[in-house]
Amino acid sequence: WQADGLPGDQLSLENGVILDHAIRFPLLIDPSGSAIAFVMKKYQNDKIQKTSFLDKAFMKTLSGAVRFGTALLVENVEHIDPILNPLLNKELQRTGGRTLVRIGTDEIDYSPNFKIILSTKNPAVQLTPDVCSRVTIINFSVTPASLQSQSLSQVVKAERPELEAQRASLLKLQGEQNVRLRELEDQMLAKISACEGSILDDDQVVAGMEVLMKEGAQVEAQIAKSDEVMREVHHAVSRFEPLSLLCRNLFVILGSLRDISFLYEFSANTFMNI
């Protein structure tokens, strides 16, 4: 996820989990735009497209995505167009082996691979209870803790770009190693469950288990080595933590200025650019 551009703070990671496991289609509240960039990269293999309710070709784009099972990102959603209600409610009809959904006045073939992601950059968007019941709301509004984490990443990227590149590479490597280790564990369990009688009496199972255990030990050694390197990277990065804490406090102060006048409004994206 972080390799795809998701910020590494706890809030963003929790939101990433919700995005992956949500049953209803998601609505992202994303003032900084980081979640939209992450979604575009995450679903690029699903041929994701951007659109909005103001787009003249919205109906055509929506129908094509539903029919061919691609991903669709609808931006600037301040309210839900009623034309989406059958999709959000998953009001599907099965006729003669076909799965159909009504979009406007047309019945469109519905692909199970279809994904639609709604988004708004307005952190104060007013959503009705009816809308909230149809979507999964995922709020990426920046908190002081998440802004401190993002500030640290930006500072390290500016001052020590090679360190930030190494950290990103290690995060990706650790993710791949953990996935591989889980795959090996699943393969081992599958061989054990498929074995009839005693495991020791089946030479093929024993040989296969030895190969899996050997590869698993190699992966664990690689994970331990990458953990050690990551600790060294974190130690080097920790030198910049006082500056990120200062950025956090400054953002909180700027945020309190809006209590004096609505003219003192600073978005997280503007603050990060400064």
PDB file of C-alpha atoms in Angstrom:
ATOM      1  CA  TRP A   1       0.000   0.000   0.000  1.00  0.00           C
ATOM      2  CA  GLN A   2       2.734   2.438   0.902  1.00  0.00           C
ATOM      3  CA  ALA A   3       4.493   1.567  -2.342  1.00  0.00           C
ATOM      4  CA  ASP A   4       1.241   2.604  -4.069  1.00  0.00           C
ATOM      5  CA  GLY A   5       1.299   5.987  -2.339  1.00  0.00           C
ATOM      6  CA  LEU A   6      -0.756   5.431   0.812  1.00  0.00           C
ATOM      7  CA  PRO A   7       0.623   7.500   3.732  1.00  0.00           C
ATOM      8  CA  GLY A   8       2.236   5.333   6.410  1.00  0.00           C
ATOM      9  CA  ASP A   9       0.358   6.720   9.422  1.00  0.00           C
ATOM     10  CA  GLN A  10      -1.975   4.540  11.485  1.00  0.00           C
ATOM     11  CA  LEU A  11      -5.184   6.239  10.310  1.00  0.00           C
ATOM     12  CA  SER A  12      -4.355   5.740   6.617  1.00  0.00           C
ATOM     13  CA  LEU A  13      -3.447   2.061   7.163  1.00  0.00           C
ATOM     14  CA  GLU A  14      -6.719   1.435   9.026  1.00  0.00           C
ATOM     15  CA  ASN A  15      -8.615   3.135   6.210  1.00  0.00           C
ATOM     16  CA  GLY A  16      -6.757   0.953   3.700  1.00  0.00           C
ATOM     17  CA  VAL A  17      -8.000  -2.155   5.514  1.00  0.00           C
ATOM     18  CA  ILE A  18     -11.585  -0.816   5.471  1.00  0.00           C
ATOM     19  CA  LEU A  19     -11.270  -0.027   1.750  1.00  0.00           C
ATOM     20  CA  ASP A  20     -10.155  -3.599   1.032  1.00  0.00           C
ATOM     21  CA  HIS A  21     -12.825  -5.335   3.117  1.00  0.00           C
ATOM     22  CA  ALA A  22     -15.848  -3.039   2.840  1.00  0.00           C
ATOM     23  CA  ILE A  23     -19.033  -4.820   1.743  1.00  0.00           C
ATOM     24  CA  ARG A  24     -20.702  -1.633   0.502  1.00  0.00           C
ATOM     25  CA  PHE A  25     -19.094   0.655  -2.065  1.00  0.00           C
ATOM     26  CA  PRO A  26     -16.810   3.231  -0.369  1.00  0.00           C
ATOM     27  CA  LEU A  27     -17.130   7.005  -0.146  1.00  0.00           C
ATOM     28  CA  LEU A  28     -13.763   8.628   0.571  1.00  0.00           C
ATOM     29  CA  ILE A  29     -13.471  11.942   2.421  1.00  0.00           C
ATOM     30  CA  ASP A  30     -10.042  12.995   1.213  1.00  0.00           C
ATOM     31  CA  PRO A  31      -9.120  16.699   1.688  1.00  0.00           C
ATOM     32  CA  SER A  32      -5.427  16.170   0.832  1.00  0.00           C
ATOM     33  CA  GLY A  33      -5.952  14.043  -2.294  1.00  0.00           C
ATOM     34  CA  SER A  34      -3.500  11.365  -1.116  1.00  0.00           C
ATOM     35  CA  ALA A  35      -6.190   8.668  -0.940  1.00  0.00           C
ATOM     36  CA  ILE A  36      -7.357   9.411  -4.501  1.00  0.00           C
ATOM     37  CA  ALA A  37      -3.775   9.058  -5.782  1.00  0.00           C
ATOM     38  CA  PHE A  38      -3.486   5.770  -3.863  1.00  0.00           C
ATOM     39  CA  VAL A  39      -6.765   4.436  -5.288  1.00  0.00           C
ATOM     40  CA  MET A  40      -5.747   5.326  -8.857  1.00  0.00           C
ATOM     41  CA  LYS A  41      -2.526   3.343  -8.493  1.00  0.00           C
ATOM     42  CA  LYS A  42      -4.050   0.486  -6.507  1.00  0.00           C
ATOM     43  CA  TYR A  43      -6.726  -0.193  -9.131  1.00  0.00           C
ATOM     44  CA  GLN A  44      -4.719   0.629 -12.248  1.00  0.00           C
ATOM     45  CA  ASN A  45      -4.856  -3.037 -13.305  1.00  0.00           C
ATOM     46  CA  ASP A  46      -8.661  -2.762 -13.148  1.00  0.00           C
ATOM     47  CA  LYS A  47      -8.485   0.036 -15.744  1.00  0.00           C
ATOM     48  CA  ILE A  48      -9.816   2.600 -13.297  1.00  0.00           C
ATOM     49  CA  GLN A  49     -11.269   5.809 -14.735  1.00  0.00           C
ATOM     50  CA  LYS A  50     -12.006   9.197 -13.160  1.00  0.00           C
ATOM     51  CA  THR A  51     -15.329  10.914 -13.676  1.00  0.00           C
ATOM     52  CA  SER A  52     -17.848  13.130 -11.887  1.00  0.00           C
ATOM     53  CA  PHE A  53     -21.589  13.798 -11.947  1.00  0.00           C
ATOM     54  CA  LEU A  54     -20.874  16.963 -13.970  1.00  0.00           C
ATOM     55  CA  ASP A  55     -19.132  14.999 -16.730  1.00  0.00           C
ATOM     56  CA  LYS A  56     -21.262  14.978 -19.892  1.00  0.00           C
ATOM     57  CA  ALA A  57     -20.140  11.420 -20.628  1.00  0.00           C
ATOM     58  CA  PHE A  58     -20.881  10.221 -17.077  1.00  0.00           C
ATOM     59  CA  MET A  59     -23.708   7.867 -18.083  1.00  0.00           C
ATOM     60  CA  LYS A  60     -21.659   6.332 -20.883  1.00  0.00           C
ATOM     61  CA  THR A  61     -18.595   5.898 -18.640  1.00  0.00           C
ATOM     62  CA  LEU A  62     -20.683   4.385 -15.840  1.00  0.00           C
ATOM     63  CA  SER A  63     -22.469   1.939 -18.153  1.00  0.00           C
ATOM     64  CA  GLY A  64     -19.188   0.812 -19.694  1.00  0.00           C
ATOM     65  CA  ALA A  65     -17.583   0.206 -16.300  1.00  0.00           C
ATOM     66  CA  VAL A  66     -20.611  -1.782 -15.074  1.00  0.00           C
ATOM     67  CA  ARG A  67     -20.742  -3.904 -18.237  1.00  0.00           C
ATOM     68  CA  PHE A  68     -17.017  -4.641 -18.567  1.00  0.00           C
ATOM     69  CA  GLY A  69     -16.152  -4.912 -14.865  1.00  0.00           C
ATOM     70  CA  THR A  70     -13.689  -2.032 -14.563  1.00  0.00           C
ATOM     71  CA  ALA A  71     -13.165   0.348 -11.630  1.00  0.00           C
ATOM     72  CA  LEU A  72     -14.661   3.835 -11.528  1.00  0.00           C
ATOM     73  CA  LEU A  73     -13.705   6.794  -9.315  1.00  0.00           C
ATOM     74  CA  VAL A  74     -16.405   9.468  -9.024  1.00  0.00           C
ATOM     75  CA  GLU A  75     -14.941  12.740  -7.727  1.00  0.00           C
ATOM     76  CA  ASN A  76     -16.474  15.774  -6.004  1.00  0.00           C
ATOM     77  CA  VAL A  77     -19.436  13.886  -4.580  1.00  0.00           C
ATOM     78  CA  GLU A  78     -21.350  16.347  -2.412  1.00  0.00           C
ATOM     79  CA  HIS A  79     -24.561  14.399  -2.880  1.00  0.00           C
ATOM     80  CA  ILE A  80     -25.469  11.059  -4.436  1.00  0.00           C
ATOM     81  CA  ASP A  81     -27.115  11.140  -7.844  1.00  0.00           C
ATOM     82  CA  PRO A  82     -30.276   8.955  -7.601  1.00  0.00           C
ATOM     83  CA  ILE A  83     -29.156   7.163 -10.767  1.00  0.00           C
ATOM     84  CA  LEU A  84     -26.593   5.329  -8.593  1.00  0.00           C
ATOM     85  CA  ASN A  85     -29.132   4.004  -6.095  1.00  0.00           C
ATOM     86  CA  PRO A  86     -29.704   0.638  -7.842  1.00  0.00           C
ATOM     87  CA  LEU A  87     -25.922   0.115  -7.948  1.00  0.00           C
ATOM     88  CA  LEU A  88     -25.294   1.158  -4.355  1.00  0.00           C
ATOM     89  CA  ASN A  89     -28.203  -0.984  -3.173  1.00  0.00           C
ATOM     90  CA  LYS A  90     -27.055  -3.819  -5.487  1.00  0.00           C
ATOM     91  CA  GLU A  91     -30.555  -4.238  -6.877  1.00  0.00           C
ATOM     92  CA  LEU A  92     -29.573  -6.958  -9.334  1.00  0.00           C
ATOM     93  CA  GLN A  93     -31.937  -8.975 -11.516  1.00  0.00           C
ATOM     94  CA  ARG A  94     -31.063 -12.390 -12.907  1.00  0.00           C
ATOM     95  CA  THR A  95     -32.710 -13.233 -16.207  1.00  0.00           C
ATOM     96  CA  GLY A  96     -31.770 -16.136 -18.478  1.00  0.00           C
ATOM     97  CA  GLY A  97     -28.294 -16.529 -17.044  1.00  0.00           C
ATOM     98  CA  ARG A  98     -27.623 -12.764 -17.202  1.00  0.00           C
ATOM     99  CA  THR A  99     -27.221 -10.412 -14.249  1.00  0.00           C
ATOM    100  CA  LEU A 100     -28.759  -7.005 -14.949  1.00  0.00           C
ATOM    101  CA  VAL A 101     -28.949  -3.685 -13.120  1.00  0.00           C
ATOM    102  CA  ARG A 102     -31.034  -0.654 -14.042  1.00  0.00           C
ATOM    103  CA  ILE A 103     -29.117   2.528 -14.856  1.00  0.00           C
ATOM    104  CA  GLY A 104     -31.540   5.286 -15.739  1.00  0.00           C
ATOM    105  CA  THR A 105     -34.001   3.715 -18.189  1.00  0.00           C
ATOM    106  CA  ASP A 106     -31.646   0.974 -19.425  1.00  0.00           C
ATOM    107  CA  GLU A 107     -31.002  -2.531 -18.154  1.00  0.00           C
ATOM    108  CA  ILE A 108     -27.207  -3.073 -18.197  1.00  0.00           C
ATOM    109  CA  ASP A 109     -25.301  -6.346 -17.834  1.00  0.00           C
ATOM    110  CA  TYR A 110     -23.610  -6.285 -14.422  1.00  0.00           C
ATOM    111  CA  SER A 111     -20.076  -7.629 -14.056  1.00  0.00           C
ATOM    112  CA  PRO A 112     -19.142  -8.963 -10.599  1.00  0.00           C
ATOM    113  CA  ASN A 113     -15.715  -7.314 -11.023  1.00  0.00           C
ATOM    114  CA  PHE A 114     -17.235  -3.832 -11.183  1.00  0.00           C
ATOM    115  CA  LYS A 115     -16.053  -1.375  -8.517  1.00  0.00           C
ATOM    116  CA  ILE A 116     -17.191   2.178  -7.899  1.00  0.00           C
ATOM    117  CA  ILE A 117     -15.437   4.503  -5.465  1.00  0.00           C
ATOM    118  CA  LEU A 118     -16.995   7.847  -4.534  1.00  0.00           C
ATOM    119  CA  SER A 119     -14.850  10.676  -3.199  1.00  0.00           C
ATOM    120  CA  THR A 120     -15.066  14.235  -1.927  1.00  0.00           C
ATOM    121  CA  LYS A 121     -12.384  16.706  -0.848  1.00  0.00           C
ATOM    122  CA  ASN A 122     -14.762  18.550   1.460  1.00  0.00           C
ATOM    123  CA  PRO A 123     -13.984  17.542   5.082  1.00  0.00           C
ATOM    124  CA  ALA A 124     -17.229  19.185   6.271  1.00  0.00           C
ATOM    125  CA  VAL A 125     -19.485  17.466   3.745  1.00  0.00           C
ATOM    126  CA  GLN A 126     -23.026  16.941   5.056  1.00  0.00           C
ATOM    127  CA  LEU A 127     -24.209  13.415   4.298  1.00  0.00           C
ATOM    128  CA  THR A 128     -27.773  12.383   4.951  1.00  0.00           C
ATOM    129  CA  PRO A 129     -28.532   9.210   6.934  1.00  0.00           C
ATOM    130  CA  ASP A 130     -29.930   7.721   3.719  1.00  0.00           C
ATOM    131  CA  VAL A 131     -26.579   8.174   1.958  1.00  0.00           C
ATOM    132  CA  CYS A 132     -24.644   6.850   4.960  1.00  0.00           C
ATOM    133  CA  SER A 133     -26.706   3.659   4.877  1.00  0.00           C
ATOM    134  CA  ARG A 134     -25.834   3.013   1.219  1.00  0.00           C
ATOM    135  CA  VAL A 135     -22.036   3.472   1.316  1.00  0.00           C
ATOM    136  CA  THR A 136     -19.036   2.800   3.547  1.00  0.00           C
ATOM    137  CA  ILE A 137     -17.631   6.180   4.622  1.00  0.00           C
ATOM    138  CA  ILE A 138     -13.834   6.236   4.879  1.00  0.00           C
ATOM    139  CA  ASN A 139     -12.487   9.473   6.321  1.00  0.00           C
ATOM    140  CA  PHE A 140      -8.934  10.377   5.287  1.00  0.00           C
ATOM    141  CA  SER A 141      -9.102  13.831   6.907  1.00  0.00           C
ATOM    142  CA  VAL A 142      -5.677  14.628   8.316  1.00  0.00           C
ATOM    143  CA  THR A 143      -5.248  14.321  12.073  1.00  0.00           C
ATOM    144  CA  PRO A 144      -2.276  15.862  13.951  1.00  0.00           C
ATOM    145  CA  ALA A 145      -0.692  12.403  14.319  1.00  0.00           C
ATOM    146  CA  SER A 146      -1.072  11.530  10.638  1.00  0.00           C
ATOM    147  CA  LEU A 147       0.226  14.966   9.613  1.00  0.00           C
ATOM    148  CA  GLN A 148       3.317  14.443  11.783  1.00  0.00           C
ATOM    149  CA  SER A 149       3.972  11.119  10.040  1.00  0.00           C
ATOM    150  CA  GLN A 150       3.514  12.651   6.588  1.00  0.00           C
ATOM    151  CA  SER A 151       5.706  15.638   7.515  1.00  0.00           C
ATOM    152  CA  LEU A 152       8.458  13.287   8.626  1.00  0.00           C
ATOM    153  CA  SER A 153       8.275  11.455   5.315  1.00  0.00           C
ATOM    154  CA  GLN A 154       8.423  14.725   3.351  1.00  0.00           C
ATOM    155  CA  VAL A 155      11.371  16.042   5.364  1.00  0.00           C
ATOM    156  CA  VAL A 156      13.343  12.825   4.961  1.00  0.00           C
ATOM    157  CA  LYS A 157      12.556  12.777   1.249  1.00  0.00           C
ATOM    158  CA  ALA A 158      13.919  16.329   0.888  1.00  0.00           C
ATOM    159  CA  GLU A 159      16.981  15.986   3.153  1.00  0.00           C
ATOM    160  CA  ARG A 160      17.925  12.341   2.626  1.00  0.00           C
ATOM    161  CA  PRO A 161      16.192  11.078  -0.536  1.00  0.00           C
ATOM    162  CA  GLU A 162      18.317   7.915  -0.636  1.00  0.00           C
ATOM    163  CA  LEU A 163      17.158   7.061   2.907  1.00  0.00           C
ATOM    164  CA  GLU A 164      13.495   7.489   1.997  1.00  0.00           C
ATOM    165  CA  ALA A 165      13.996   5.371  -1.141  1.00  0.00           C
ATOM    166  CA  GLN A 166      15.647   2.636   0.937  1.00  0.00           C
ATOM    167  CA  ARG A 167      12.815   2.747   3.478  1.00  0.00           C
ATOM    168  CA  ALA A 168      10.151   2.458   0.750  1.00  0.00           C
ATOM    169  CA  SER A 169      12.042  -0.414  -0.871  1.00  0.00           C
ATOM    170  CA  LEU A 170      12.356  -2.247   2.453  1.00  0.00           C
ATOM    171  CA  LEU A 171       8.656  -1.818   3.197  1.00  0.00           C
ATOM    172  CA  LYS A 172       7.800  -3.369  -0.153  1.00  0.00           C
ATOM    173  CA  LEU A 173      10.314  -6.192   0.374  1.00  0.00           C
ATOM    174  CA  GLN A 174       8.994  -6.958   3.849  1.00  0.00           C
ATOM    175  CA  GLY A 175       5.450  -7.128   2.512  1.00  0.00           C
ATOM    176  CA  GLU A 176       6.484  -9.561  -0.235  1.00  0.00           C
ATOM    177  CA  GLN A 177       8.422 -11.714   2.243  1.00  0.00           C
ATOM    178  CA  ASN A 178       5.501 -11.918   4.663  1.00  0.00           C
ATOM    179  CA  VAL A 179       3.131 -12.856   1.830  1.00  0.00           C
ATOM    180  CA  ARG A 180       5.526 -15.575   0.649  1.00  0.00           C
ATOM    181  CA  LEU A 181       5.865 -16.953   4.187  1.00  0.00           C
ATOM    182  CA  ARG A 182       2.078 -17.099   4.502  1.00  0.00           C
ATOM    183  CA  GLU A 183       1.846 -18.908   1.150  1.00  0.00           C
ATOM    184  CA  LEU A 184       4.377 -21.496   2.316  1.00  0.00           C
ATOM    185  CA  GLU A 185       2.435 -22.055   5.536  1.00  0.00           C
ATOM    186  CA  ASP A 186      -0.785 -22.537   3.546  1.00  0.00           C
ATOM    187  CA  GLN A 187       0.924 -25.012   1.201  1.00  0.00           C
ATOM    188  CA  MET A 188       2.258 -26.959   4.171  1.00  0.00           C
ATOM    189  CA  LEU A 189      -1.180 -27.128   5.795  1.00  0.00           C
ATOM    190  CA  ALA A 190      -2.742 -28.191   2.479  1.00  0.00           C
ATOM    191  CA  LYS A 191      -0.262 -31.092   2.131  1.00  0.00           C
ATOM    192  CA  ILE A 192      -0.918 -32.207   5.692  1.00  0.00           C
ATOM    193  CA  SER A 193      -4.706 -32.086   5.307  1.00  0.00           C
ATOM    194  CA  ALA A 194      -4.588 -33.928   1.953  1.00  0.00           C
ATOM    195  CA  CYS A 195      -2.464 -36.753   3.346  1.00  0.00           C
ATOM    196  CA  GLU A 196      -4.274 -40.026   4.003  1.00  0.00           C
ATOM    197  CA  GLY A 197      -3.023 -42.118   6.889  1.00  0.00           C
ATOM    198  CA  SER A 198       0.290 -41.379   8.569  1.00  0.00           C
ATOM    199  CA  ILE A 199       2.288 -38.464   7.181  1.00  0.00           C
ATOM    200  CA  LEU A 200       5.576 -40.318   7.744  1.00  0.00           C
ATOM    201  CA  ASP A 201       4.460 -43.176   5.498  1.00  0.00           C
ATOM    202  CA  ASP A 202       4.058 -40.891   2.471  1.00  0.00           C
ATOM    203  CA  ASP A 203       7.508 -40.184   1.007  1.00  0.00           C
ATOM    204  CA  GLN A 204       6.206 -37.511  -1.376  1.00  0.00           C
ATOM    205  CA  VAL A 205       4.575 -35.559   1.442  1.00  0.00           C
ATOM    206  CA  VAL A 206       7.696 -35.822   3.603  1.00  0.00           C
ATOM    207  CA  ALA A 207       9.923 -34.639   0.719  1.00  0.00           C
ATOM    208  CA  GLY A 208       7.531 -31.799  -0.072  1.00  0.00           C
ATOM    209  CA  MET A 209       7.425 -30.765   3.586  1.00  0.00           C
ATOM    210  CA  GLU A 210      11.230 -30.700   3.754  1.00  0.00           C
ATOM    211  CA  VAL A 211      11.399 -28.419   0.690  1.00  0.00           C
ATOM    212  CA  LEU A 212       8.763 -26.087   2.132  1.00  0.00           C
ATOM    213  CA  MET A 213      10.462 -25.972   5.536  1.00  0.00           C
ATOM    214  CA  LYS A 214      13.828 -25.214   3.934  1.00  0.00           C
ATOM    215  CA  GLU A 215      12.360 -22.402   1.831  1.00  0.00           C
ATOM    216  CA  GLY A 216      10.447 -21.113   4.853  1.00  0.00           C
ATOM    217  CA  ALA A 217      13.666 -20.946   6.879  1.00  0.00           C
ATOM    218  CA  GLN A 218      15.314 -18.955   4.064  1.00  0.00           C
ATOM    219  CA  VAL A 219      12.402 -16.498   3.949  1.00  0.00           C
ATOM    220  CA  GLU A 220      12.489 -16.084   7.742  1.00  0.00           C
ATOM    221  CA  ALA A 221      16.232 -15.342   7.552  1.00  0.00           C
ATOM    222  CA  GLN A 222      15.564 -12.726   4.868  1.00  0.00           C
ATOM    223  CA  ILE A 223      12.820 -11.164   7.030  1.00  0.00           C
ATOM    224  CA  ALA A 224      15.178 -11.000  10.020  1.00  0.00           C
ATOM    225  CA  LYS A 225      17.863  -9.348   7.877  1.00  0.00           C
ATOM    226  CA  SER A 226      15.451  -6.787   6.424  1.00  0.00           C
ATOM    227  CA  ASP A 227      14.134  -6.049   9.958  1.00  0.00           C
ATOM    228  CA  GLU A 228      17.678  -5.285  11.066  1.00  0.00           C
ATOM    229  CA  VAL A 229      18.236  -2.938   8.131  1.00  0.00           C
ATOM    230  CA  MET A 230      14.858  -1.278   8.812  1.00  0.00           C
ATOM    231  CA  ARG A 231      15.871  -0.618  12.423  1.00  0.00           C
ATOM    232  CA  GLU A 232      18.994   1.147  11.152  1.00  0.00           C
ATOM    233  CA  VAL A 233      16.879   3.215   8.756  1.00  0.00           C
ATOM    234  CA  HIS A 234      14.430   4.140  11.528  1.00  0.00           C
ATOM    235  CA  HIS A 235      17.341   5.203  13.725  1.00  0.00           C
ATOM    236  CA  ALA A 236      18.584   7.520  10.971  1.00  0.00           C
ATOM    237  CA  VAL A 237      15.069   8.855  10.317  1.00  0.00           C
ATOM    238  CA  SER A 238      14.507   9.568  14.028  1.00  0.00           C
ATOM    239  CA  ARG A 239      16.912  12.523  13.746  1.00  0.00           C
ATOM    240  CA  PHE A 240      14.192  14.405  11.851  1.00  0.00           C
ATOM    241  CA  GLU A 241      11.363  13.648  14.328  1.00  0.00           C
ATOM    242  CA  PRO A 242      11.720  16.961  16.267  1.00  0.00           C
ATOM    243  CA  LEU A 243      11.081  18.870  13.037  1.00  0.00           C
ATOM    244  CA  SER A 244       8.010  16.749  12.226  1.00  0.00           C
ATOM    245  CA  LEU A 245       6.693  17.393  15.758  1.00  0.00           C
ATOM    246  CA  LEU A 246       7.195  21.127  15.170  1.00  0.00           C
ATOM    247  CA  CYS A 247       5.198  20.831  11.912  1.00  0.00           C
ATOM    248  CA  ARG A 248       2.406  19.066  13.800  1.00  0.00           C
ATOM    249  CA  ASN A 249       2.219  21.790  16.452  1.00  0.00           C
ATOM    250  CA  LEU A 250       2.308  24.529  13.820  1.00  0.00           C
ATOM    251  CA  PHE A 251      -0.588  22.878  11.933  1.00  0.00           C
ATOM    252  CA  VAL A 252      -2.640  22.706  15.142  1.00  0.00           C
ATOM    253  CA  ILE A 253      -1.995  26.419  15.768  1.00  0.00           C
ATOM    254  CA  LEU A 254      -2.975  27.347  12.210  1.00  0.00           C
ATOM    255  CA  GLY A 255      -6.094  25.216  12.561  1.00  0.00           C
ATOM    256  CA  SER A 256      -7.146  27.128  15.672  1.00  0.00           C
ATOM    257  CA  LEU A 257      -7.029  30.412  13.733  1.00  0.00           C
ATOM    258  CA  ARG A 258     -10.303  29.491  12.034  1.00  0.00           C
ATOM    259  CA  ASP A 259     -11.966  30.078  15.429  1.00  0.00           C
ATOM    260  CA  ILE A 260     -10.993  33.749  15.052  1.00  0.00           C
ATOM    261  CA  SER A 261     -12.219  34.117  11.475  1.00  0.00           C
ATOM    262  CA  PHE A 262     -13.330  31.807   8.680  1.00  0.00           C
ATOM    263  CA  LEU A 263     -10.775  33.580   6.446  1.00  0.00           C
ATOM    264  CA  TYR A 264      -7.985  31.745   8.290  1.00  0.00           C
ATOM    265  CA  GLU A 265      -8.555  28.384   6.655  1.00  0.00           C
ATOM    266  CA  PHE A 266      -5.538  26.221   5.850  1.00  0.00           C
ATOM    267  CA  SER A 267      -5.989  22.835   4.227  1.00  0.00           C
ATOM    268  CA  ALA A 268      -3.559  20.020   4.993  1.00  0.00           C
ATOM    269  CA  ASN A 269      -2.561  19.931   1.342  1.00  0.00           C
ATOM    270  CA  THR A 270      -1.648  23.646   1.379  1.00  0.00           C
ATOM    271  CA  PHE A 271       0.286  23.189   4.603  1.00  0.00           C
ATOM    272  CA  MET A 272       2.264  20.250   3.186  1.00  0.00           C
ATOM    273  CA  ASN A 273       3.079  22.217   0.032  1.00  0.00           C
ATOM    274  CA  ILE A 274       4.438  25.079   2.130  1.00  0.00           C
TER     275      ILE A 274
END
